[in-house]
CSV table of C-alpha atoms in Angstrom, one decimal:
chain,number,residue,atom,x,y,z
A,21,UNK,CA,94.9,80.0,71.5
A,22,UNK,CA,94.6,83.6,72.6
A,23,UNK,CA,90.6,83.3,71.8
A,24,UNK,CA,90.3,80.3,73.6
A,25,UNK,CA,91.8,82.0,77.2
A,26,UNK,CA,89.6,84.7,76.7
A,27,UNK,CA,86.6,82.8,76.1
A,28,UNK,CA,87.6,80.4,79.1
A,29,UNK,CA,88.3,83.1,81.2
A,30,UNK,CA,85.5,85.2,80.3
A,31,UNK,CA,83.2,82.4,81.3
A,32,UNK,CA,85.1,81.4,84.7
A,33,UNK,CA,84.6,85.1,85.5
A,34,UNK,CA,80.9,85.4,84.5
A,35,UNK,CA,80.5,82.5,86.8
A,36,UNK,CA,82.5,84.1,90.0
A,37,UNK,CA,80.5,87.2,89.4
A,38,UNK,CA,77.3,85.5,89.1
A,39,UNK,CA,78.0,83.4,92.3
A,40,UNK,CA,79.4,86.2,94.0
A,41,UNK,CA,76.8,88.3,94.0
A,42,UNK,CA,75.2,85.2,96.2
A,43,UNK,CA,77.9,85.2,98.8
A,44,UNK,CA,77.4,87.7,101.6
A,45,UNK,CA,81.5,88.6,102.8
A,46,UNK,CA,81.2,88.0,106.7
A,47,UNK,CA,84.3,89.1,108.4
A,48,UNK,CA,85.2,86.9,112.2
A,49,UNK,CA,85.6,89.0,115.3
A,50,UNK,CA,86.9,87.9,118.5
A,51,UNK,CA,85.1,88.4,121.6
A,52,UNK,CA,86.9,89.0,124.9
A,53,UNK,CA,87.2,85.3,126.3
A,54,UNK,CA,88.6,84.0,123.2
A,55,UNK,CA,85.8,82.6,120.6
A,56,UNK,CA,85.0,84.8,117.2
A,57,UNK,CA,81.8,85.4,116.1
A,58,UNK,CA,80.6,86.1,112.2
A,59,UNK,CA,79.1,89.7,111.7
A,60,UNK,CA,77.8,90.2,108.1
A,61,UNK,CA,79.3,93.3,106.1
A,62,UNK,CA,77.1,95.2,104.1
A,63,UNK,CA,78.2,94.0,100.6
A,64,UNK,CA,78.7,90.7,98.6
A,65,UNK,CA,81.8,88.9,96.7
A,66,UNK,CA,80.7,90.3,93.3
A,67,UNK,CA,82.8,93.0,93.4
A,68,UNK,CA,85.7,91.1,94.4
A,69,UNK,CA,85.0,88.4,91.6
A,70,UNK,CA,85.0,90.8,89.4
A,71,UNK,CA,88.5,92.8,90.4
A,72,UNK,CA,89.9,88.9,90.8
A,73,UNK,CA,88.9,88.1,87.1
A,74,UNK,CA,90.3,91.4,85.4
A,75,UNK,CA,93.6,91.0,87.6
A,76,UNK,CA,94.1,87.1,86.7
A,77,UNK,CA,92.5,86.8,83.4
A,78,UNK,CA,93.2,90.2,81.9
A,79,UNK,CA,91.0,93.0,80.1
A,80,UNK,CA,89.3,91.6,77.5
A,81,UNK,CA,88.1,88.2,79.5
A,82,UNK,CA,87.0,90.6,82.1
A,83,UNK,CA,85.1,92.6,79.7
A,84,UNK,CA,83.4,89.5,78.5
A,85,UNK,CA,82.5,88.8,82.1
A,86,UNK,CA,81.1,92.0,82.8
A,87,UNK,CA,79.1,92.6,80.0
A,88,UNK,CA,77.5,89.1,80.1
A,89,UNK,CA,77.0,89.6,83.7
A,90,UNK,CA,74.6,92.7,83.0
A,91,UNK,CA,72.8,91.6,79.5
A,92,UNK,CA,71.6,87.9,81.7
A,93,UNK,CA,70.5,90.0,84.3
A,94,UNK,CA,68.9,92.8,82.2
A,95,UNK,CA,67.7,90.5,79.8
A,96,UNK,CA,67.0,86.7,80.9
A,97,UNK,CA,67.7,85.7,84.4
A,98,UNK,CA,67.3,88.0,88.3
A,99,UNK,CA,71.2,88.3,88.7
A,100,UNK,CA,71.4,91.6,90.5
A,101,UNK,CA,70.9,92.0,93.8
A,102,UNK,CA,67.3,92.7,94.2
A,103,UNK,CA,66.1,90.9,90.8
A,104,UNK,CA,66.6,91.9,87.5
A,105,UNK,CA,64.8,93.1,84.3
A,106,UNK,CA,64.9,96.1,82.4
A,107,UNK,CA,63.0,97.8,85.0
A,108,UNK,CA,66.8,97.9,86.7
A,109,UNK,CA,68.0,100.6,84.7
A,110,UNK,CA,66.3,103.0,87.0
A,111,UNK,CA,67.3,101.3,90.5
A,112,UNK,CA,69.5,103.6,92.3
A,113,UNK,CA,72.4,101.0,92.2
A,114,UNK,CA,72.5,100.4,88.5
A,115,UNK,CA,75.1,103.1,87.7
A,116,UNK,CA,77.5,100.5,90.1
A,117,UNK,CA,76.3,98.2,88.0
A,118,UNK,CA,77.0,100.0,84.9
A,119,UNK,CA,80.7,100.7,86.4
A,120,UNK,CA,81.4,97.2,86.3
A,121,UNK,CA,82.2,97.4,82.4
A,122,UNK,CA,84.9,100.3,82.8
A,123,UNK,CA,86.5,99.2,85.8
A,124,UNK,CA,87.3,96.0,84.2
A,125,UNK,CA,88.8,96.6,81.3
A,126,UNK,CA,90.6,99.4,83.1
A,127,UNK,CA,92.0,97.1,86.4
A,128,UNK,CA,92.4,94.1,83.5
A,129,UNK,CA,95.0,96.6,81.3
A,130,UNK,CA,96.4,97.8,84.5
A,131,UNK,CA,96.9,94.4,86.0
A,132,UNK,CA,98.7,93.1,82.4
A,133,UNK,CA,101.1,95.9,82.2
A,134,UNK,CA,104.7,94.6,82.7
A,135,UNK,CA,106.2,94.4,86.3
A,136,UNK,CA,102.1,94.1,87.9
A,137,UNK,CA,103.1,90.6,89.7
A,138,UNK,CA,103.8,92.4,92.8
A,139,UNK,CA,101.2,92.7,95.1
A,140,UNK,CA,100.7,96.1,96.0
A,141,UNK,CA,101.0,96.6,91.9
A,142,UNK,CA,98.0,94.1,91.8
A,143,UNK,CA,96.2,96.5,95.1
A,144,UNK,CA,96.5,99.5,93.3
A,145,UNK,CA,94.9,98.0,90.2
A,146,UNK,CA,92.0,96.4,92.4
A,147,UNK,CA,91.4,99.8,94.5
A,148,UNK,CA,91.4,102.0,91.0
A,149,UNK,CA,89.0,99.1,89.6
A,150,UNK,CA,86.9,99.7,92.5
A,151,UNK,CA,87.3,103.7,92.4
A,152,UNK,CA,86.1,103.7,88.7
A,153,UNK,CA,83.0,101.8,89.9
A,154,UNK,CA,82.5,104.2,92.6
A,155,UNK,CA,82.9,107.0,90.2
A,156,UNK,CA,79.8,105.4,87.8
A,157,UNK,CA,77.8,104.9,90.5
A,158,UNK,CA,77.9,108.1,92.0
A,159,UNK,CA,77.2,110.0,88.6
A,160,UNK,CA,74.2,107.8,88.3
A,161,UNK,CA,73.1,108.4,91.6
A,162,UNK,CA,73.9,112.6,91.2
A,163,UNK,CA,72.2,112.2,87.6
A,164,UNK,CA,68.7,110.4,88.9
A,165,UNK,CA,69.3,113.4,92.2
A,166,UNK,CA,69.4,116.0,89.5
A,167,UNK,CA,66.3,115.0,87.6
A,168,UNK,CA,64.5,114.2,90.5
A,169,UNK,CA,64.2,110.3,89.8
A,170,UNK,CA,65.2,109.4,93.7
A,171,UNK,CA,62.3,111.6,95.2
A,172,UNK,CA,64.7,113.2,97.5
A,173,UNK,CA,67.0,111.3,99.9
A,174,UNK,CA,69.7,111.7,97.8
A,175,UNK,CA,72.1,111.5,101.0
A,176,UNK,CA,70.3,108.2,102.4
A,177,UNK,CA,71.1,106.7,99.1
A,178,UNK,CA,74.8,108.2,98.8
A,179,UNK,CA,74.9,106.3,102.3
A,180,UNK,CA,73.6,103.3,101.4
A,181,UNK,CA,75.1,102.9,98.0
A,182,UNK,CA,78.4,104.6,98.0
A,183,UNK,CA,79.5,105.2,101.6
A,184,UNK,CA,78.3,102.3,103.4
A,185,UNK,CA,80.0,99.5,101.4
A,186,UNK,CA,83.3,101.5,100.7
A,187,UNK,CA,85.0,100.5,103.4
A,188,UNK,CA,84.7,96.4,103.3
A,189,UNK,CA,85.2,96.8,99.8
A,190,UNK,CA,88.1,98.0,99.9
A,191,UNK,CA,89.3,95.3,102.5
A,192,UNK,CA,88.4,93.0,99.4
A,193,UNK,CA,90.6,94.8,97.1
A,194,UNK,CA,93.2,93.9,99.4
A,195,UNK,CA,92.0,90.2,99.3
A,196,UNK,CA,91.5,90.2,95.9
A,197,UNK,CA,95.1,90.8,95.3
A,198,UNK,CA,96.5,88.3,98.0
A,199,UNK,CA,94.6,85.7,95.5
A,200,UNK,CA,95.3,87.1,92.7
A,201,UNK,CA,99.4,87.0,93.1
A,202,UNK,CA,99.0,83.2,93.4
A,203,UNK,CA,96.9,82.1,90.8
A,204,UNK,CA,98.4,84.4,88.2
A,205,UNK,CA,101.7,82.0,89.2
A,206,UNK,CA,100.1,79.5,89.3
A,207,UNK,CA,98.2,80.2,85.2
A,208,UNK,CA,101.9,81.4,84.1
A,209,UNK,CA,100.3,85.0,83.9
A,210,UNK,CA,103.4,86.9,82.5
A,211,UNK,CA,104.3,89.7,85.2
Protein backbone atom coordinates (compact mmCIF):
# COMPACT_ATOMS: atom_id res chain seq x y z
CA UNK A 1 0.00 0.00 0.00
CA UNK A 2 2.84 2.14 1.07
CA UNK A 3 4.50 1.76 -2.65
CA UNK A 4 1.34 2.56 -4.23
CA UNK A 5 1.05 6.27 -2.22
CA UNK A 6 4.34 6.94 -3.23
CA UNK A 7 4.09 6.08 -6.70
CA UNK A 8 0.66 8.06 -6.82
CA UNK A 9 1.96 10.83 -5.19
CA UNK A 10 5.13 10.89 -6.85
CA UNK A 11 3.32 11.17 -10.17
CA UNK A 12 0.63 13.93 -8.94
CA UNK A 13 3.72 15.89 -7.88
CA UNK A 14 5.75 15.43 -11.07
CA UNK A 15 2.56 16.72 -12.72
CA UNK A 16 2.16 19.98 -10.41
CA UNK A 17 5.80 20.69 -10.94
CA UNK A 18 5.68 20.11 -14.55
CA UNK A 19 2.51 22.45 -14.87
CA UNK A 20 3.79 24.82 -12.53
CA UNK A 21 6.63 25.69 -14.05
CA UNK A 22 3.87 26.94 -16.81
CA UNK A 23 1.92 29.15 -14.43
CA UNK A 24 3.28 32.62 -14.07
CA UNK A 25 2.08 33.66 -9.98
CA UNK A 26 0.32 37.10 -10.66
CA UNK A 27 -0.53 38.73 -7.39
CA UNK A 28 -4.02 41.47 -7.60
CA UNK A 29 -3.42 45.04 -6.52
CA UNK A 30 -5.98 47.59 -5.90
CA UNK A 31 -5.88 50.79 -7.41
CA UNK A 32 -7.20 53.95 -5.67
CA UNK A 33 -10.99 53.98 -6.91
CA UNK A 34 -11.58 50.53 -6.03
CA UNK A 35 -10.75 47.95 -9.05
CA UNK A 36 -7.45 45.60 -8.75
CA UNK A 37 -5.33 45.06 -11.47
CA UNK A 38 -2.95 41.75 -12.11
CA UNK A 39 0.95 42.55 -12.01
CA UNK A 40 3.06 39.52 -12.92
CA UNK A 41 5.83 38.47 -10.20
CA UNK A 42 8.99 37.38 -11.36
CA UNK A 43 8.71 33.58 -10.72
CA UNK A 44 6.40 30.63 -11.49
CA UNK A 45 4.23 27.96 -9.38
CA UNK A 46 7.03 25.32 -9.68
CA UNK A 47 8.55 26.04 -6.66
CA UNK A 48 5.44 26.05 -4.81
CA UNK A 49 4.30 22.67 -6.47
CA UNK A 50 7.08 21.30 -5.42
CA UNK A 51 7.10 22.56 -1.39
CA UNK A 52 3.02 21.51 -1.70
CA UNK A 53 3.99 17.89 -2.81
CA UNK A 54 6.91 17.20 -0.10
CA UNK A 55 4.51 18.83 2.62
CA UNK A 56 1.26 16.66 1.55
CA UNK A 57 2.76 13.63 0.03
CA UNK A 58 5.94 13.21 2.15
CA UNK A 59 9.78 12.69 1.32
CA UNK A 60 10.15 9.94 -0.71
CA UNK A 61 7.01 10.86 -3.27
CA UNK A 62 8.63 14.16 -3.35
CA UNK A 63 11.89 12.81 -4.16
CA UNK A 64 10.34 10.84 -7.01
CA UNK A 65 8.78 14.09 -8.21
CA UNK A 66 11.87 15.91 -8.24
CA UNK A 67 14.14 13.70 -9.69
CA UNK A 68 11.69 12.79 -12.63
CA UNK A 69 11.09 16.41 -12.96
CA UNK A 70 15.02 17.01 -13.92
CA UNK A 71 15.96 13.56 -15.87
CA UNK A 72 12.47 14.56 -18.48
CA UNK A 73 13.73 17.82 -18.77
CA UNK A 74 17.50 16.93 -19.01
CA UNK A 75 16.81 14.07 -20.96
CA UNK A 76 13.52 13.98 -23.19
CA UNK A 77 11.20 16.78 -23.03
CA UNK A 78 11.99 21.27 -22.64
CA UNK A 79 10.55 21.29 -19.01
CA UNK A 80 12.74 24.11 -17.58
CA UNK A 81 12.15 27.39 -17.96
CA UNK A 82 14.05 28.31 -21.01
CA UNK A 83 14.15 24.69 -22.70
CA UNK A 84 15.81 21.87 -21.71
CA UNK A 85 18.67 19.41 -22.71
CA UNK A 86 21.85 18.61 -21.33
CA UNK A 87 23.18 21.75 -22.50
CA UNK A 88 21.19 23.02 -19.06
CA UNK A 89 23.69 21.90 -16.85
CA UNK A 90 25.66 25.00 -17.53
CA UNK A 91 22.66 27.61 -17.37
CA UNK A 92 23.12 29.82 -14.46
CA UNK A 93 19.83 28.60 -12.91
CA UNK A 94 20.47 24.93 -12.92
CA UNK A 95 22.07 24.76 -9.43
CA UNK A 96 18.15 25.90 -8.38
CA UNK A 97 17.27 23.33 -10.35
CA UNK A 98 19.58 20.94 -8.82
CA UNK A 99 18.30 22.17 -5.25
CA UNK A 100 14.96 20.87 -5.97
CA UNK A 101 16.19 17.15 -5.09
CA UNK A 102 17.49 18.21 -1.47
CA UNK A 103 14.90 20.52 -0.56
CA UNK A 104 12.38 17.84 -0.99
CA UNK A 105 13.30 15.24 0.77
CA UNK A 106 14.38 17.56 3.42
CA UNK A 107 10.78 19.83 3.69
CA UNK A 108 9.05 16.11 2.95
CA UNK A 109 10.90 14.53 6.37
CA UNK A 110 10.35 17.76 8.07
CA UNK A 111 6.71 18.01 7.10
CA UNK A 112 6.10 14.10 8.30
CA UNK A 113 7.57 14.52 11.68
CA UNK A 114 4.91 14.23 14.37
CA UNK A 115 2.93 17.31 15.60
CA UNK A 116 3.75 19.19 11.59
CA UNK A 117 -0.29 19.68 11.10
CA UNK A 118 -0.05 23.11 12.30
CA UNK A 119 0.45 25.63 10.01
CA UNK A 120 3.24 27.64 10.91
CA UNK A 121 4.94 23.87 11.50
CA UNK A 122 4.08 23.29 7.78
CA UNK A 123 5.66 27.32 6.92
CA UNK A 124 8.78 26.57 8.50
CA UNK A 125 9.11 23.42 6.58
CA UNK A 126 8.12 25.26 3.16
CA UNK A 127 10.55 28.33 3.93
CA UNK A 128 13.68 25.78 4.95
CA UNK A 129 12.61 23.84 1.61
CA UNK A 130 12.92 26.97 -0.17
CA UNK A 131 16.23 28.07 1.81
CA UNK A 132 17.97 24.72 0.84
CA UNK A 133 17.15 25.60 -2.83
CA UNK A 134 18.47 28.90 -2.40
CA UNK A 135 21.48 27.56 -0.86
CA UNK A 136 22.19 25.13 -4.21
CA UNK A 137 21.61 27.65 -6.31
CA UNK A 138 23.81 30.10 -4.96
CA UNK A 139 26.84 27.59 -4.71
CA UNK A 140 26.22 26.93 -8.39
CA UNK A 141 26.04 30.31 -9.24
CA UNK A 142 29.49 31.21 -6.79
CA UNK A 143 31.06 27.89 -8.42
CA UNK A 144 30.38 28.94 -12.37
CA UNK A 145 31.65 32.99 -10.74
CA UNK A 146 34.74 31.20 -9.52
CA UNK A 147 35.76 29.43 -12.70
CA UNK A 148 34.77 32.06 -14.72
CA UNK A 149 31.78 30.25 -16.56
CA UNK A 150 29.29 33.44 -16.13
CA UNK A 151 31.86 35.91 -17.98
CA UNK A 152 31.45 38.29 -15.22
CA UNK A 153 28.20 39.73 -13.99
CA UNK A 154 28.15 37.62 -11.23
CA UNK A 155 25.91 40.34 -9.29
CA UNK A 156 23.30 40.75 -12.24
CA UNK A 157 22.87 37.08 -12.00
CA UNK A 158 22.85 36.85 -8.01
CA UNK A 159 19.96 39.55 -8.82
CA UNK A 160 18.16 37.90 -11.21
CA UNK A 161 18.38 34.34 -9.87
CA UNK A 162 18.53 34.58 -6.18
CA UNK A 163 17.43 38.04 -5.07
CA UNK A 164 14.85 38.92 -7.34
CA UNK A 165 12.43 35.95 -6.89
CA UNK A 166 13.04 35.61 -3.02
CA UNK A 167 10.66 37.68 -1.97
CA UNK A 168 7.33 36.26 -3.91
CA UNK A 169 8.64 33.09 -3.13
CA UNK A 170 8.50 33.24 -0.03
CA UNK A 171 4.88 34.71 -0.11
CA UNK A 172 4.25 31.08 -1.79
CA UNK A 173 5.72 29.24 1.02
CA UNK A 174 3.19 30.84 3.05
CA UNK A 175 0.50 29.68 0.39
CA UNK A 176 1.88 26.57 0.08
CA UNK A 177 1.18 25.82 3.69
CA UNK A 178 -2.47 27.41 3.80
CA UNK A 179 -3.05 24.40 1.12
CA UNK A 180 -1.21 22.12 2.47
CA UNK A 181 -3.04 22.02 6.09
CA UNK A 182 -6.24 21.14 4.23
CA UNK A 183 -5.45 18.64 1.92
CA UNK A 184 -3.25 16.74 4.28
CA UNK A 185 -6.90 16.57 6.30
CA UNK A 186 -8.42 16.01 3.85
CA UNK A 187 -5.72 12.60 2.60
CA UNK A 188 -5.73 11.50 6.43
CA UNK A 189 -2.00 12.69 6.47
CA UNK A 190 -1.06 11.67 10.13
CA UNK A 191 0.01 15.00 11.97
Amino acid sequence: MRALANCSGAIVGLLLIVSGGLIRVAVALPFVDGGYALRELPVTAQVPALLLTALVCGPRPALLAAVAYLSLGLLVLPVFHTGGGMAYLLDPGFGFLAGFIPAAWLSGRLASQPGMGELLRLMGAALFGLGVIQLCGLAYLLLGGLVGRWGGGLGDLLLAYSLGPLLPQLMLCCAVAVLAVPLRRLLLVSS
